[in-house]
Amino acid sequence: MEERTSHSKDTASGRARRRFPGLPSQIAYARRFVARQLAASPELTTATLLTSELATNAITHSASGTATGKFEVCVHLAPGWARVEVRDLGNMAEAPRPQHRGPYDTDEHGRGLDLVEALSSKWGTEPRGDGMGRRVWFELVWDRDGDPVAADPD
Protein backbone atom coordinates (compact mmCIF):
# COMPACT_ATOMS: atom_id res chain seq x y z
CA MET A 1 0.00 0.00 0.00
CA GLU A 2 1.25 3.44 -0.88
CA GLU A 3 0.43 6.60 1.02
CA ARG A 4 1.45 10.08 0.02
CA THR A 5 0.59 13.01 2.21
CA SER A 6 1.39 16.65 1.64
CA HIS A 7 0.35 19.51 3.86
CA SER A 8 1.15 23.13 3.28
CA LYS A 9 0.96 25.61 6.13
CA ASP A 10 1.21 28.45 3.61
CA THR A 11 -2.15 27.58 2.07
CA ALA A 12 -3.68 26.10 5.24
CA SER A 13 -4.73 23.09 3.23
CA GLY A 14 -3.70 19.51 2.86
CA ARG A 15 -3.80 16.70 0.41
CA ALA A 16 -3.24 12.99 0.91
CA ARG A 17 -3.70 9.92 -1.23
CA ARG A 18 -3.41 6.22 -0.82
CA ARG A 19 -3.74 3.24 -3.14
CA PHE A 20 -5.53 0.06 -2.01
CA PRO A 21 -5.83 -3.45 -3.49
CA GLY A 22 -9.29 -3.97 -5.01
CA LEU A 23 -10.50 -6.30 -2.25
CA PRO A 24 -13.60 -5.95 -0.05
CA SER A 25 -11.41 -6.10 3.06
CA GLN A 26 -9.70 -2.87 1.96
CA ILE A 27 -12.85 -0.76 2.32
CA ALA A 28 -12.31 -0.56 6.09
CA TYR A 29 -8.73 0.62 5.49
CA ALA A 30 -9.99 3.29 3.08
CA ARG A 31 -12.43 4.53 5.77
CA ARG A 32 -9.62 4.65 8.35
CA PHE A 33 -7.38 6.54 5.95
CA VAL A 34 -10.05 9.21 5.43
CA ALA A 35 -10.80 9.28 9.17
CA ARG A 36 -7.15 10.08 9.91
CA GLN A 37 -7.18 12.96 7.46
CA LEU A 38 -10.42 14.47 8.80
CA ALA A 39 -9.92 13.47 12.46
CA ALA A 40 -11.08 16.78 13.96
CA SER A 41 -13.70 17.61 11.34
CA PRO A 42 -17.37 17.75 12.34
CA GLU A 43 -18.08 15.87 9.08
CA LEU A 44 -15.88 12.88 9.97
CA THR A 45 -18.75 10.37 10.20
CA THR A 46 -20.30 11.51 6.92
CA ALA A 47 -16.92 11.42 5.15
CA THR A 48 -16.16 7.87 6.25
CA LEU A 49 -19.65 6.63 5.33
CA LEU A 50 -19.49 8.16 1.85
CA THR A 51 -15.94 6.90 1.33
CA SER A 52 -17.16 3.41 2.13
CA GLU A 53 -19.93 3.72 -0.46
CA LEU A 54 -17.59 4.94 -3.21
CA ALA A 55 -14.90 2.36 -2.44
CA THR A 56 -17.52 -0.40 -2.49
CA ASN A 57 -18.75 0.83 -5.88
CA ALA A 58 -15.17 0.93 -7.20
CA ILE A 59 -14.54 -2.74 -6.46
CA THR A 60 -18.07 -3.88 -7.33
CA HIS A 61 -18.68 -2.01 -10.59
CA SER A 62 -15.23 -1.49 -12.12
CA ALA A 63 -12.07 -3.31 -13.08
CA SER A 64 -10.68 -2.31 -9.68
CA GLY A 65 -12.39 -5.39 -8.24
CA THR A 66 -10.48 -7.85 -10.45
CA ALA A 67 -7.65 -10.04 -9.17
CA THR A 68 -4.97 -7.42 -9.88
CA GLY A 69 -7.24 -4.41 -9.45
CA LYS A 70 -6.75 -1.46 -7.16
CA PHE A 71 -8.40 1.82 -6.26
CA GLU A 72 -7.06 5.09 -4.92
CA VAL A 73 -8.50 7.47 -2.34
CA CYS A 74 -7.49 11.14 -2.40
CA VAL A 75 -8.40 13.62 0.32
CA HIS A 76 -8.18 17.37 -0.21
CA LEU A 77 -8.63 19.44 2.92
CA ALA A 78 -8.99 23.20 3.37
CA PRO A 79 -10.59 25.39 6.04
CA GLY A 80 -14.27 24.43 6.28
CA TRP A 81 -14.09 22.08 3.30
CA ALA A 82 -13.01 18.60 2.25
CA ARG A 83 -13.12 16.70 -1.01
CA VAL A 84 -12.70 12.93 -1.16
CA GLU A 85 -12.07 11.23 -4.48
CA VAL A 86 -12.14 7.52 -5.20
CA ARG A 87 -10.30 6.66 -8.39
CA ASP A 88 -11.01 3.28 -9.93
CA LEU A 89 -9.88 1.37 -13.01
CA GLY A 90 -13.12 2.13 -14.76
CA ASN A 91 -16.24 0.89 -16.37
CA MET A 92 -16.61 3.53 -19.01
CA ALA A 93 -19.70 1.87 -20.50
CA GLU A 94 -21.95 3.27 -17.78
CA ALA A 95 -21.58 6.44 -15.70
CA PRO A 96 -22.30 6.15 -11.98
CA ARG A 97 -25.65 7.67 -11.03
CA PRO A 98 -28.04 7.56 -8.07
CA GLN A 99 -30.85 5.01 -8.32
CA HIS A 100 -33.42 7.07 -6.33
CA ARG A 101 -34.94 3.98 -4.76
CA GLY A 102 -38.12 4.29 -2.73
CA PRO A 103 -37.99 3.94 1.07
CA TYR A 104 -39.88 0.64 0.92
CA ASP A 105 -37.74 -0.93 -1.81
CA THR A 106 -36.25 -4.07 -0.24
CA ASP A 107 -33.38 -4.53 -2.72
CA GLU A 108 -30.05 -4.75 -0.85
CA HIS A 109 -28.10 -2.76 -3.46
CA GLY A 110 -28.38 0.54 -5.26
CA ARG A 111 -28.49 3.15 -2.50
CA GLY A 112 -24.82 4.17 -2.25
CA LEU A 113 -24.93 7.10 -4.65
CA ASP A 114 -28.31 8.14 -3.25
CA LEU A 115 -26.51 8.58 0.10
CA VAL A 116 -23.65 10.46 -1.54
CA GLU A 117 -26.11 12.77 -3.28
CA ALA A 118 -28.14 13.36 -0.11
CA LEU A 119 -25.31 13.87 2.38
CA SER A 120 -22.62 15.70 0.43
CA SER A 121 -22.51 19.38 -0.45
CA LYS A 122 -21.59 18.46 -4.00
CA TRP A 123 -20.52 15.31 -5.84
CA GLY A 124 -19.64 14.18 -9.32
CA THR A 125 -17.86 11.78 -11.60
CA GLU A 126 -15.47 12.18 -14.49
CA PRO A 127 -12.92 10.17 -16.45
CA ARG A 128 -9.46 10.16 -14.88
CA GLY A 129 -6.92 12.41 -16.54
CA ASP A 130 -4.68 9.45 -17.36
CA GLY A 131 -7.52 7.69 -19.23
CA MET A 132 -7.25 4.70 -16.88
CA GLY A 133 -10.71 4.73 -15.33
CA ARG A 134 -12.96 7.07 -13.43
CA ARG A 135 -12.87 9.47 -10.51
CA VAL A 136 -15.97 9.74 -8.30
CA TRP A 137 -15.84 12.46 -5.67
CA PHE A 138 -17.82 14.27 -3.01
CA GLU A 139 -17.34 17.51 -1.14
CA LEU A 140 -18.33 18.39 2.41
CA VAL A 141 -18.57 21.90 3.83
CA TRP A 142 -18.80 22.86 7.52
CA ASP A 143 -18.58 25.81 9.88
CA ARG A 144 -14.90 26.70 10.24
CA ASP A 145 -15.14 26.78 14.05
CA GLY A 146 -14.88 22.97 13.98
CA ASP A 147 -12.17 22.92 11.36
CA PRO A 148 -8.93 21.05 12.13
CA VAL A 149 -6.95 23.18 9.65
CA ALA A 150 -8.33 26.51 10.91
CA ALA A 151 -7.44 25.52 14.48
CA ASP A 152 -3.72 25.47 13.56
CA PRO A 153 -2.33 28.83 14.80
CA ASP A 154 0.69 28.69 12.47
CSV table of C-alpha atoms in Angstrom, one decimal:
chain,number,residue,atom,x,y,z
A,1,MET,CA,0.0,0.0,0.0
A,2,GLU,CA,1.2,3.4,-0.9
A,3,GLU,CA,0.4,6.6,1.0
A,4,ARG,CA,1.4,10.1,0.0
A,5,THR,CA,0.6,13.0,2.2
A,6,SER,CA,1.4,16.6,1.6
A,7,HIS,CA,0.3,19.5,3.9
A,8,SER,CA,1.2,23.1,3.3
A,9,LYS,CA,1.0,25.6,6.1
A,10,ASP,CA,1.2,28.4,3.6
A,11,THR,CA,-2.1,27.6,2.1
A,12,ALA,CA,-3.7,26.1,5.2
A,13,SER,CA,-4.7,23.1,3.2
A,14,GLY,CA,-3.7,19.5,2.9
A,15,ARG,CA,-3.8,16.7,0.4
A,16,ALA,CA,-3.2,13.0,0.9
A,17,ARG,CA,-3.7,9.9,-1.2
A,18,ARG,CA,-3.4,6.2,-0.8
A,19,ARG,CA,-3.7,3.2,-3.1
A,20,PHE,CA,-5.5,0.1,-2.0
A,21,PRO,CA,-5.8,-3.4,-3.5
A,22,GLY,CA,-9.3,-4.0,-5.0
A,23,LEU,CA,-10.5,-6.3,-2.2
A,24,PRO,CA,-13.6,-5.9,0.0
A,25,SER,CA,-11.4,-6.1,3.1
A,26,GLN,CA,-9.7,-2.9,2.0
A,27,ILE,CA,-12.8,-0.8,2.3
A,28,ALA,CA,-12.3,-0.6,6.1
A,29,TYR,CA,-8.7,0.6,5.5
A,30,ALA,CA,-10.0,3.3,3.1
A,31,ARG,CA,-12.4,4.5,5.8
A,32,ARG,CA,-9.6,4.7,8.3
A,33,PHE,CA,-7.4,6.5,6.0
A,34,VAL,CA,-10.0,9.2,5.4
A,35,ALA,CA,-10.8,9.3,9.2
A,36,ARG,CA,-7.1,10.1,9.9
A,37,GLN,CA,-7.2,13.0,7.5
A,38,LEU,CA,-10.4,14.5,8.8
A,39,ALA,CA,-9.9,13.5,12.5
A,40,ALA,CA,-11.1,16.8,14.0
A,41,SER,CA,-13.7,17.6,11.3
A,42,PRO,CA,-17.4,17.7,12.3
A,43,GLU,CA,-18.1,15.9,9.1
A,44,LEU,CA,-15.9,12.9,10.0
A,45,THR,CA,-18.8,10.4,10.2
A,46,THR,CA,-20.3,11.5,6.9
A,47,ALA,CA,-16.9,11.4,5.1
A,48,THR,CA,-16.2,7.9,6.2
A,49,LEU,CA,-19.7,6.6,5.3
A,50,LEU,CA,-19.5,8.2,1.9
A,51,THR,CA,-15.9,6.9,1.3
A,52,SER,CA,-17.2,3.4,2.1
A,53,GLU,CA,-19.9,3.7,-0.5
A,54,LEU,CA,-17.6,4.9,-3.2
A,55,ALA,CA,-14.9,2.4,-2.4
A,56,THR,CA,-17.5,-0.4,-2.5
A,57,ASN,CA,-18.7,0.8,-5.9
A,58,ALA,CA,-15.2,0.9,-7.2
A,59,ILE,CA,-14.5,-2.7,-6.5
A,60,THR,CA,-18.1,-3.9,-7.3
A,61,HIS,CA,-18.7,-2.0,-10.6
A,62,SER,CA,-15.2,-1.5,-12.1
A,63,ALA,CA,-12.1,-3.3,-13.1
A,64,SER,CA,-10.7,-2.3,-9.7
A,65,GLY,CA,-12.4,-5.4,-8.2
A,66,THR,CA,-10.5,-7.8,-10.4
A,67,ALA,CA,-7.6,-10.0,-9.2
A,68,THR,CA,-5.0,-7.4,-9.9
A,69,GLY,CA,-7.2,-4.4,-9.5
A,70,LYS,CA,-6.7,-1.5,-7.2
A,71,PHE,CA,-8.4,1.8,-6.3
A,72,GLU,CA,-7.1,5.1,-4.9
A,73,VAL,CA,-8.5,7.5,-2.3
A,74,CYS,CA,-7.5,11.1,-2.4
A,75,VAL,CA,-8.4,13.6,0.3
A,76,HIS,CA,-8.2,17.4,-0.2
A,77,LEU,CA,-8.6,19.4,2.9
A,78,ALA,CA,-9.0,23.2,3.4
A,79,PRO,CA,-10.6,25.4,6.0
A,80,GLY,CA,-14.3,24.4,6.3
A,81,TRP,CA,-14.1,22.1,3.3
A,82,ALA,CA,-13.0,18.6,2.2
A,83,ARG,CA,-13.1,16.7,-1.0
A,84,VAL,CA,-12.7,12.9,-1.2
A,85,GLU,CA,-12.1,11.2,-4.5
A,86,VAL,CA,-12.1,7.5,-5.2
A,87,ARG,CA,-10.3,6.7,-8.4
A,88,ASP,CA,-11.0,3.3,-9.9
A,89,LEU,CA,-9.9,1.4,-13.0
A,90,GLY,CA,-13.1,2.1,-14.8
A,91,ASN,CA,-16.2,0.9,-16.4
A,92,MET,CA,-16.6,3.5,-19.0
A,93,ALA,CA,-19.7,1.9,-20.5
A,94,GLU,CA,-21.9,3.3,-17.8
A,95,ALA,CA,-21.6,6.4,-15.7
A,96,PRO,CA,-22.3,6.1,-12.0
A,97,ARG,CA,-25.7,7.7,-11.0
A,98,PRO,CA,-28.0,7.6,-8.1
A,99,GLN,CA,-30.8,5.0,-8.3
A,100,HIS,CA,-33.4,7.1,-6.3
A,101,ARG,CA,-34.9,4.0,-4.8
A,102,GLY,CA,-38.1,4.3,-2.7
A,103,PRO,CA,-38.0,3.9,1.1
A,104,TYR,CA,-39.9,0.6,0.9
A,105,ASP,CA,-37.7,-0.9,-1.8
A,106,THR,CA,-36.2,-4.1,-0.2
A,107,ASP,CA,-33.4,-4.5,-2.7
A,108,GLU,CA,-30.0,-4.7,-0.8
A,109,HIS,CA,-28.1,-2.8,-3.5
A,110,GLY,CA,-28.4,0.5,-5.3
A,111,ARG,CA,-28.5,3.1,-2.5
A,112,GLY,CA,-24.8,4.2,-2.2
A,113,LEU,CA,-24.9,7.1,-4.6
A,114,ASP,CA,-28.3,8.1,-3.2
A,115,LEU,CA,-26.5,8.6,0.1
A,116,VAL,CA,-23.6,10.5,-1.5
A,117,GLU,CA,-26.1,12.8,-3.3
A,118,ALA,CA,-28.1,13.4,-0.1
A,119,LEU,CA,-25.3,13.9,2.4
A,120,SER,CA,-22.6,15.7,0.4
A,121,SER,CA,-22.5,19.4,-0.5
A,122,LYS,CA,-21.6,18.5,-4.0
A,123,TRP,CA,-20.5,15.3,-5.8
A,124,GLY,CA,-19.6,14.2,-9.3
A,125,THR,CA,-17.9,11.8,-11.6
A,126,GLU,CA,-15.5,12.2,-14.5
A,127,PRO,CA,-12.9,10.2,-16.4
A,128,ARG,CA,-9.5,10.2,-14.9
A,129,GLY,CA,-6.9,12.4,-16.5
A,130,ASP,CA,-4.7,9.5,-17.4
A,131,GLY,CA,-7.5,7.7,-19.2
A,132,MET,CA,-7.2,4.7,-16.9
A,133,GLY,CA,-10.7,4.7,-15.3
A,134,ARG,CA,-13.0,7.1,-13.4
A,135,ARG,CA,-12.9,9.5,-10.5
A,136,VAL,CA,-16.0,9.7,-8.3
A,137,TRP,CA,-15.8,12.5,-5.7
A,138,PHE,CA,-17.8,14.3,-3.0
A,139,GLU,CA,-17.3,17.5,-1.1
A,140,LEU,CA,-18.3,18.4,2.4
A,141,VAL,CA,-18.6,21.9,3.8
A,142,TRP,CA,-18.8,22.9,7.5
A,143,ASP,CA,-18.6,25.8,9.9
A,144,ARG,CA,-14.9,26.7,10.2
A,145,ASP,CA,-15.1,26.8,14.1
A,146,GLY,CA,-14.9,23.0,14.0
A,147,ASP,CA,-12.2,22.9,11.4
A,148,PRO,CA,-8.9,21.1,12.1
A,149,VAL,CA,-7.0,23.2,9.7
A,150,ALA,CA,-8.3,26.5,10.9
A,151,ALA,CA,-7.4,25.5,14.5
A,152,ASP,CA,-3.7,25.5,13.6
A,153,PRO,CA,-2.3,28.8,14.8
A,154,ASP,CA,0.7,28.7,12.5
